[in-house]
Coordinates of C-alpha atoms in Angstrom, one line a residue:
Chain E
M1 CA 0.0 0.0 0.0
R2 CA 1.2 3.5 -0.9
Q3 CA 2.0 5.7 2.1
V4 CA 1.6 9.5 2.1
P5 CA 2.9 11.3 5.2
A6 CA 0.4 13.6 6.9
E7 CA 3.0 16.4 6.7
Q8 CA 2.8 16.2 2.9
V9 CA -1.0 16.8 3.0
T10 CA -0.4 19.8 5.3
E11 CA 2.2 21.3 3.1
T12 CA 0.1 20.9 0.0
V13 CA -3.0 22.4 1.6
E14 CA -0.9 25.4 2.8
R15 CA 0.6 26.0 -0.6
L16 CA -2.8 25.7 -2.3
F17 CA -4.6 28.2 0.0
I18 CA -1.9 30.8 -0.5
E19 CA -1.9 30.3 -4.2
A20 CA -5.7 30.5 -4.4
N21 CA -5.9 33.7 -2.4
Y22 CA -3.3 35.6 -4.5
H23 CA -3.8 34.2 -8.0
L24 CA -7.1 34.1 -9.8
P25 CA -7.5 30.9 -11.9
P26 CA -6.9 31.4 -15.7
D27 CA -10.6 30.4 -16.4
M28 CA -11.8 33.4 -14.3
V29 CA -9.3 35.8 -15.9
S30 CA -10.5 34.8 -19.3
V31 CA -14.2 35.3 -18.6
L32 CA -13.5 38.6 -16.9
E33 CA -11.6 39.8 -19.9
K34 CA -14.5 38.7 -22.1
G35 CA -17.0 40.4 -19.8
E36 CA -15.0 43.7 -20.0
R37 CA -15.2 43.6 -23.8
E38 CA -18.9 42.8 -23.9
E39 CA -20.3 45.0 -21.1
Q40 CA -22.4 47.9 -22.5
N41 CA -22.6 50.2 -19.4
P42 CA -19.4 52.3 -19.2
V43 CA -19.5 52.4 -15.3
A44 CA -19.8 48.6 -15.1
K45 CA -17.1 48.3 -17.8
S46 CA -14.8 50.3 -15.6
V47 CA -15.6 47.9 -12.7
F48 CA -14.4 45.1 -14.9
R49 CA -11.1 46.9 -15.6
T50 CA -10.6 47.6 -11.9
I51 CA -11.2 43.9 -11.1
L52 CA -8.6 42.9 -13.6
E53 CA -6.1 45.5 -12.3
N54 CA -6.8 44.2 -8.8
R55 CA -6.0 40.7 -9.9
R56 CA -2.7 41.9 -11.4
V57 CA -1.7 43.6 -8.1
A58 CA -2.7 40.6 -6.0
S59 CA -0.6 38.3 -8.2
E60 CA 2.5 40.3 -7.1
G61 CA 2.1 38.4 -3.8
K62 CA 1.7 41.2 -1.3
F63 CA -2.1 41.7 -1.1
P64 CA -4.6 38.9 -1.4
L65 CA -7.3 39.3 -4.1
C66 CA -10.0 40.0 -1.5
Q67 CA -10.0 40.8 2.2
D68 CA -12.5 38.0 2.7
C69 CA -10.0 35.1 2.3
G70 CA -12.9 32.8 2.8
M71 CA -14.0 29.7 4.7
A72 CA -11.4 27.1 3.9
V73 CA -13.3 24.6 1.7
V74 CA -11.3 21.5 0.8
F75 CA -12.2 18.7 -1.5
L76 CA -10.0 15.7 -1.0
D77 CA -10.2 12.5 -3.2
M78 CA -8.4 9.8 -1.3
G79 CA -7.2 6.8 -3.3
Q80 CA -8.2 3.7 -1.4
E81 CA -4.8 2.1 -2.1
T82 CA -3.1 4.9 -0.1
A83 CA -2.7 5.3 3.6
V84 CA -1.9 8.6 5.4
T85 CA 0.9 8.0 7.9
G86 CA 2.3 9.9 10.8
G87 CA -0.9 11.8 11.7
N88 CA -4.6 12.2 11.2
L89 CA -5.9 13.4 7.9
E90 CA -8.3 16.0 9.2
N91 CA -5.7 17.4 11.5
A92 CA -3.2 17.5 8.7
V93 CA -5.7 19.5 6.5
N94 CA -6.5 21.9 9.4
E95 CA -2.8 22.4 10.1
G96 CA -2.3 23.4 6.4
V97 CA -5.1 25.9 6.7
R98 CA -3.6 27.3 9.9
R99 CA -0.2 27.8 8.3
A100 CA -1.5 29.3 5.1
Y101 CA -3.7 31.9 6.8
D102 CA -0.8 32.8 9.1
K103 CA 2.1 32.9 6.6
G104 CA 0.0 34.2 3.7
Y105 CA -1.3 37.2 5.7
L106 CA -4.8 36.0 5.0
R107 CA -7.8 37.1 7.0
K108 CA -9.1 34.7 9.7
S109 CA -12.8 34.8 9.3
I110 CA -14.2 31.8 11.2
V111 CA -16.1 32.0 14.5
G112 CA -16.3 28.9 16.7
E113 CA -19.8 28.5 18.2
P114 CA -22.0 30.4 15.8
L115 CA -25.1 31.6 17.8
F116 CA -24.2 32.9 21.2
E117 CA -20.5 33.5 21.5
R118 CA -19.3 33.9 17.9
K119 CA -15.6 34.1 19.0
N120 CA -13.1 34.1 16.2
T121 CA -11.0 30.9 16.2
G122 CA -8.0 33.0 15.2
D123 CA -6.5 30.7 12.6
N124 CA -9.4 30.2 10.1
T125 CA -9.9 26.6 11.1
P126 CA -11.8 24.3 11.0
A127 CA -11.8 23.7 7.3
I128 CA -14.9 22.5 5.5
L129 CA -13.6 19.1 4.4
H130 CA -15.3 16.9 1.8
V131 CA -13.5 13.5 1.5
R132 CA -14.3 10.9 -1.2
V133 CA -12.7 7.6 -1.2
V134 CA -11.8 6.8 -4.8
P135 CA -10.2 3.8 -6.6
G136 CA -6.4 3.8 -7.0
E137 CA -3.5 5.5 -5.3
R138 CA -3.9 9.1 -6.1
V139 CA -4.7 11.8 -3.5
A140 CA -6.2 14.8 -5.2
I141 CA -6.8 18.0 -3.3
T142 CA -8.7 21.0 -4.4
V143 CA -9.1 24.1 -2.2
A144 CA -11.7 26.7 -2.7
P145 CA -11.7 29.6 -0.2
K146 CA -15.3 30.9 -0.2
G147 CA -16.3 34.4 0.7
A148 CA -19.4 35.1 2.7
G149 CA -20.9 37.9 0.6
S150 CA -21.9 35.4 -2.1
E151 CA -22.3 32.4 0.3
N152 CA -25.0 34.4 2.2
M153 CA -27.0 34.9 -1.0
S154 CA -27.1 31.2 -1.9
A155 CA -30.3 29.2 -1.5
L156 CA -31.8 25.7 -1.6
A157 CA -35.3 24.5 -2.4
M158 CA -37.0 21.1 -2.3
L159 CA -39.0 21.5 -5.4
S160 CA -41.8 19.1 -6.5
P161 CA -40.8 16.9 -9.5
A162 CA -43.8 18.5 -11.3
A163 CA -42.0 21.9 -11.2
G164 CA -39.8 20.6 -14.1
P165 CA -37.0 22.6 -15.7
E166 CA -39.1 25.7 -15.6
G167 CA -39.3 25.4 -11.8
V168 CA -35.5 25.1 -11.6
E169 CA -35.1 28.0 -13.9
R170 CA -37.4 30.2 -11.9
F171 CA -35.7 29.4 -8.6
V172 CA -32.2 30.1 -9.9
I173 CA -33.2 33.4 -11.5
E174 CA -35.1 34.5 -8.5
T175 CA -32.1 33.7 -6.2
V176 CA -29.8 35.8 -8.4
R177 CA -32.4 38.6 -8.7
K178 CA -32.9 38.8 -4.9
A179 CA -29.1 38.7 -4.3
G180 CA -28.7 41.9 -6.5
P181 CA -25.4 43.6 -5.7
N182 CA -24.7 41.7 -2.5
P183 CA -22.7 38.7 -3.8
C184 CA -20.2 41.0 -5.7
P185 CA -21.2 40.5 -9.3
P186 CA -20.1 39.6 -11.9
I187 CA -20.8 36.2 -10.4
V188 CA -20.4 32.5 -11.2
V189 CA -23.6 30.5 -10.5
G190 CA -23.2 27.0 -9.2
V191 CA -26.4 24.9 -9.4
G192 CA -27.0 21.4 -8.0
V193 CA -30.0 19.4 -9.1
G194 CA -31.0 16.1 -7.5
S195 CA -29.5 14.0 -4.7
D196 CA -30.9 14.8 -1.3
F197 CA -31.0 17.8 1.0
E198 CA -27.3 17.9 2.0
G199 CA -26.1 16.3 -1.3
V200 CA -27.6 19.0 -3.5
A201 CA -25.8 21.7 -1.7
E202 CA -22.4 20.0 -2.2
L203 CA -23.3 19.5 -5.9
A204 CA -23.8 23.2 -6.2
K205 CA -20.5 24.0 -4.5
R206 CA -18.7 21.4 -6.7
A207 CA -20.2 23.1 -9.8
L208 CA -18.3 26.2 -8.9
L209 CA -15.0 24.3 -9.4
R210 CA -15.7 23.7 -13.1
P211 CA -14.2 26.3 -15.4
A212 CA -16.7 29.2 -15.7
E213 CA -17.0 28.9 -19.4
S214 CA -17.4 25.1 -19.5
S215 CA -20.6 23.3 -20.3
S216 CA -22.3 20.3 -18.8
S217 CA -21.4 17.0 -20.6
H218 CA -25.2 16.3 -20.7
P219 CA -26.7 18.2 -23.7
R220 CA -29.9 19.1 -22.0
Y221 CA -28.2 20.5 -18.9
A222 CA -25.7 22.4 -21.2
A223 CA -28.7 24.0 -22.9
L224 CA -30.2 24.9 -19.6
E225 CA -26.9 26.5 -18.5
A226 CA -26.9 28.6 -21.6
E227 CA -30.5 29.6 -21.2
L228 CA -30.0 30.5 -17.5
L229 CA -26.9 32.6 -18.3
R230 CA -28.8 34.6 -20.9
K231 CA -31.8 35.2 -18.6
I232 CA -29.6 36.1 -15.6
N233 CA -27.7 38.7 -17.8
D234 CA -31.1 40.1 -18.9
L235 CA -31.7 41.0 -15.2
G236 CA -29.4 44.0 -15.8
I237 CA -27.8 43.9 -12.3
G238 CA -24.3 44.4 -13.8
A239 CA -20.9 44.4 -12.3
A240 CA -21.0 45.6 -8.6
G241 CA -24.8 46.0 -9.1
Y242 CA -24.3 49.3 -10.9
G243 CA -26.4 48.1 -13.8
G244 CA -25.1 46.4 -16.9
T245 CA -25.4 43.6 -19.4
V246 CA -22.9 41.2 -17.8
T247 CA -24.1 39.9 -14.4
A248 CA -23.0 36.3 -14.5
L249 CA -19.8 35.0 -16.1
G250 CA -21.0 31.4 -16.1
V251 CA -23.7 29.0 -15.0
N252 CA -22.5 25.5 -14.1
I253 CA -25.0 22.7 -13.3
E254 CA -24.1 19.4 -11.6
W255 CA -26.8 16.8 -11.2
A256 CA -27.2 13.5 -9.4
P257 CA -29.9 10.8 -9.0
T258 CA -32.7 11.6 -6.6
H259 CA -35.8 10.1 -4.9
I260 CA -38.9 9.5 -6.9
A261 CA -40.7 12.2 -4.8
C262 CA -37.9 14.7 -4.8
M263 CA -36.4 17.4 -7.0
P264 CA -33.9 19.3 -4.8
V265 CA -32.2 22.3 -6.3
A266 CA -29.4 24.4 -4.7
V267 CA -27.9 27.6 -6.0
N268 CA -24.4 28.4 -4.7
L269 CA -23.4 31.9 -5.8
C270 CA -19.7 32.9 -6.1
C271 CA -18.3 36.4 -6.5
H272 CA -15.9 37.3 -9.4
A273 CA -13.1 36.0 -7.1
N274 CA -14.1 32.4 -7.7
R275 CA -10.9 31.0 -6.2
H276 CA -9.9 27.4 -6.6
C277 CA -6.6 25.6 -6.9
S278 CA -5.8 21.9 -7.2
A279 CA -2.8 19.5 -6.8
E280 CA -2.2 15.8 -6.7
I281 CA 0.0 14.0 -4.2
Chain F
M1 CA -13.0 58.6 -13.2
E2 CA -12.6 61.9 -15.0
K3 CA -15.5 63.6 -13.3
C4 CA -14.4 62.6 -9.8
R5 CA -14.8 65.0 -7.0
R6 CA -12.7 65.0 -3.9
L7 CA -14.2 64.7 -0.5
N8 CA -12.7 64.9 3.0
A9 CA -13.8 62.9 6.0
P10 CA -15.2 63.6 8.5
F11 CA -17.8 65.7 6.7
L12 CA -20.9 67.6 7.6
E13 CA -24.5 67.4 6.4
K14 CA -23.9 70.3 4.0
E15 CA -21.1 68.5 2.1
A16 CA -23.1 65.3 2.1
S17 CA -26.1 67.1 0.6
N18 CA -24.0 68.1 -2.5
L19 CA -23.5 64.5 -3.4
R20 CA -25.8 62.6 -5.9
A21 CA -26.3 58.9 -6.5
G22 CA -23.9 57.9 -9.2
D23 CA -21.2 60.5 -8.4
E24 CA -17.7 59.1 -8.4
I25 CA -15.6 60.5 -5.5
L26 CA -12.1 60.3 -4.1
L27 CA -12.3 60.2 -0.3
S28 CA -9.4 61.3 1.9
G29 CA -9.1 62.0 5.6
V30 CA -10.0 59.9 8.7
I31 CA -12.6 57.1 8.6
Y32 CA -13.4 54.1 10.8
T33 CA -13.8 50.4 10.1
A34 CA -16.6 48.6 11.9
R35 CA -18.6 45.6 10.8
D36 CA -20.9 43.0 12.4
A37 CA -19.4 42.4 15.8
A38 CA -18.1 46.0 16.3
H39 CA -21.6 47.3 15.6
K40 CA -23.1 45.0 18.1
R41 CA -20.5 46.1 20.7
M42 CA -21.1 49.8 20.0
S43 CA -24.8 49.4 20.2
E44 CA -24.6 47.5 23.5
A45 CA -22.2 50.2 24.9
L46 CA -24.6 53.0 23.9
A47 CA -27.5 51.1 25.5
R48 CA -25.4 51.2 28.8
N49 CA -24.8 54.9 28.3
E50 CA -21.1 54.4 27.8
K51 CA -19.0 56.7 25.8
L52 CA -17.5 55.2 22.6
K53 CA -13.8 55.6 21.6
V54 CA -15.0 56.9 18.2
D55 CA -16.3 60.4 17.7
L56 CA -19.5 59.8 15.6
S57 CA -20.0 63.5 14.7
G58 CA -19.6 63.7 10.9
A59 CA -18.0 60.3 11.0
V60 CA -17.6 57.9 8.0
I61 CA -17.9 54.2 8.8
F62 CA -16.4 51.7 6.5
Y63 CA -18.0 48.2 6.8
A64 CA -14.8 46.3 6.5
G65 CA -12.6 43.8 8.2
P66 CA -9.2 43.9 6.6
A67 CA -6.7 41.1 6.0
P68 CA -3.6 41.4 8.3
A69 CA -1.0 44.0 7.2
R70 CA 2.4 42.7 6.2
P71 CA 5.4 44.2 8.1
G72 CA 6.1 47.7 6.8
E73 CA 2.6 48.1 5.2
P74 CA -0.1 50.2 6.9
M75 CA -2.8 47.8 5.8
G76 CA -3.6 44.5 4.3
S77 CA -6.2 43.9 1.6
I78 CA -9.4 45.7 2.5
G79 CA -12.9 46.0 1.0
P80 CA -16.5 46.4 1.8
T81 CA -18.7 43.8 3.3
T82 CA -22.4 43.6 2.6
S83 CA -24.1 46.4 4.4
Y84 CA -27.6 45.0 5.2
R85 CA -26.2 43.2 8.2
M86 CA -25.4 46.5 9.8
D87 CA -28.9 47.9 9.2
P88 CA -30.3 47.0 12.6
Y89 CA -27.6 49.0 14.3
T90 CA -27.4 51.9 11.9
L91 CA -30.5 54.0 12.9
L92 CA -28.9 54.9 16.2
L93 CA -25.5 55.7 14.7
L94 CA -27.1 58.1 12.2
E95 CA -29.0 59.8 15.0
L96 CA -25.7 60.2 16.8
G97 CA -24.0 62.0 13.9
V98 CA -22.7 59.5 11.4
K99 CA -22.8 61.2 8.0
G100 CA -21.2 58.5 5.7
M101 CA -21.2 54.8 5.4
I102 CA -19.0 52.8 3.0
G103 CA -20.2 49.3 2.0
K104 CA -21.9 47.3 -0.7
G105 CA -25.5 46.2 -1.3
E106 CA -28.9 47.6 -0.6
R107 CA -30.0 49.2 2.6
S108 CA -33.3 48.8 4.5
E109 CA -36.1 51.4 4.0
D110 CA -35.6 52.5 7.6
V111 CA -32.0 53.2 7.0
V112 CA -32.7 55.2 3.9
S113 CA -35.4 57.3 5.7
S114 CA -33.0 58.0 8.5
M115 CA -30.3 59.0 6.0
K116 CA -32.7 61.5 4.5
K117 CA -33.7 62.9 7.9
N118 CA -30.1 63.2 9.1
G119 CA -28.5 64.2 5.8
A120 CA -26.2 61.2 5.4
V121 CA -24.9 59.4 2.4
Y122 CA -24.1 55.8 1.6
L123 CA -21.0 55.3 -0.4
G124 CA -19.9 52.2 -2.4
A125 CA -16.6 50.6 -2.8
T126 CA -16.4 47.9 -5.4
G127 CA -16.4 44.5 -3.7
G128 CA -13.4 42.3 -4.4
I129 CA -10.8 44.9 -5.4
A130 CA -9.2 44.8 -2.0
A131 CA -5.6 44.8 -3.1
L132 CA -6.2 48.1 -4.9
L133 CA -8.1 49.6 -2.0
A134 CA -5.3 48.7 0.5
R135 CA -3.0 51.0 -1.4
T136 CA -5.3 54.0 -0.5
I137 CA -4.8 53.5 3.2
V138 CA -2.0 55.7 4.6
A139 CA -2.2 54.7 8.3
S140 CA -4.2 52.5 10.5
R141 CA -4.7 51.9 14.3
V142 CA -7.0 49.8 16.4
L143 CA -9.3 52.1 18.5
D144 CA -11.2 49.5 20.4
Y145 CA -12.3 45.8 20.5
E146 CA -8.9 44.5 19.6
D147 CA -10.0 41.0 20.6
L148 CA -12.3 40.9 17.6
G149 CA -9.3 40.5 15.3
P150 CA -10.4 41.6 11.8
E151 CA -13.6 42.9 13.2
A152 CA -11.9 45.4 15.6
L153 CA -12.9 49.1 15.5
R154 CA -10.1 50.8 13.5
E155 CA -9.2 54.4 12.6
L156 CA -7.9 54.7 9.1
E157 CA -6.2 57.6 7.3
V158 CA -7.1 57.3 3.6
R159 CA -5.9 59.1 0.5
D160 CA -8.0 59.2 -2.7
M161 CA -10.1 56.1 -2.0
P162 CA -12.3 55.6 -5.1
L163 CA -15.9 55.4 -4.2
V164 CA -19.3 55.8 -5.8
V165 CA -22.4 57.5 -4.2
L166 CA -24.8 54.6 -3.9
I167 CA -27.6 56.3 -2.0
D168 CA -27.7 60.1 -1.6
S169 CA -29.3 62.2 1.2
L170 CA -32.4 62.5 -0.9
G171 CA -32.8 58.8 -1.1
N172 CA -31.9 58.3 -4.8
S173 CA -30.3 54.9 -5.3
M174 CA -27.8 53.9 -7.9
Y175 CA -28.9 50.3 -7.4
R176 CA -32.4 51.2 -8.7
E177 CA -31.4 53.4 -11.6
G178 CA -28.6 51.3 -13.2
P179 CA -30.3 47.9 -13.3
A180 CA -33.6 49.5 -14.5
K181 CA -31.8 50.9 -17.5
Y182 CA -30.0 47.7 -18.5
G183 CA -32.5 45.1 -17.5
K184 CA -34.6 43.4 -20.2
N185 CA -37.3 41.8 -18.0
G186 CA -39.5 44.9 -17.6
K187 CA -39.3 45.1 -13.8

């Protein structure tokens, strides 16, 4: 059996969170440049220019892209032929988060108990860790620091199967309309359809990891993504909510089997700083 | 930003009343950062009749919790958080003299009414351009609530911070006018 030291997981998580907070992924840069070209409102167009300039300054490595350096979301695919040695996997991930947010001068944004005390944990832990056991030996880690402005505007509905694609469309568009300027548009819209209550939310979050301009491999979902993108941009919210023709940079749908009585749908919005970064050990 | 006007903080009702929704401004002077937890602390202190360490008269409050500053830098990345969460605490602060708020997103009707009554303005910084905004901060110190970490009450000296007037003291809102012009859904 292959062995991976826990320390290597820690070092990888540390490196990825610093990288993600200072360097916007190429797929996001490309859709922002396209948005800047296509935007009709001069004020919103200048917001696009500012976002691209901000990204350039952040990439120099002194100032993170956004002051909200996010909750530390980690997707970890663990090959079942591999064992983590010399430490516990969850602790190793949290130690990586702790080091990244300290060494990278990233904001620590996590409170421990959420209702009464709300005391900052001081090191941005615990991470939100999604582990899948997969065939083979590889250990794949994706980190996605997630800001709260767009997270707060996300929504989930347990629709009736009779609501159909139109029902999903209405819920997605209504969620984006209600969010207005709050999630820092231009946004990426992650949609989950199917699974169950908690599963659909994870699908929506995973949808945000797909390149913003990519399409679902299922033709009918791909068509729905294109239709949603057009209708969301017709809302006129625009960059920073100042009005404009480009509100969303991409709509990504992920789906999964569900119960005969269910049609869960989740909408996870992400700001233009749709940060994610991956590595394999 | 060719038609930018310059504004100095703190400012009075008269200066606020000259601003109109959509105006681009460059703000300099002294402002304060306070967000969720600092607003809760301030409002609890005021309820106990305690004096705050911030002079609210003409004050501008930036809803922000910055990233930590690197050695030798006055400030780390800084940008607006979504303002509606501060709405429940804002009416009292406007009554006590706050004339400007910097944030992003819509405000409640109550807040807009109080802004009209008290002659205050709501200014917008673009969300997610925090590396650029950091470079407009000349100096920074924690005034109170240091234990809140990024949520501490801070005094900032700013130079030419680029902002947009989102809601003016007459209640005009840039968030209504812009999307109405570019939306195609007839709402």
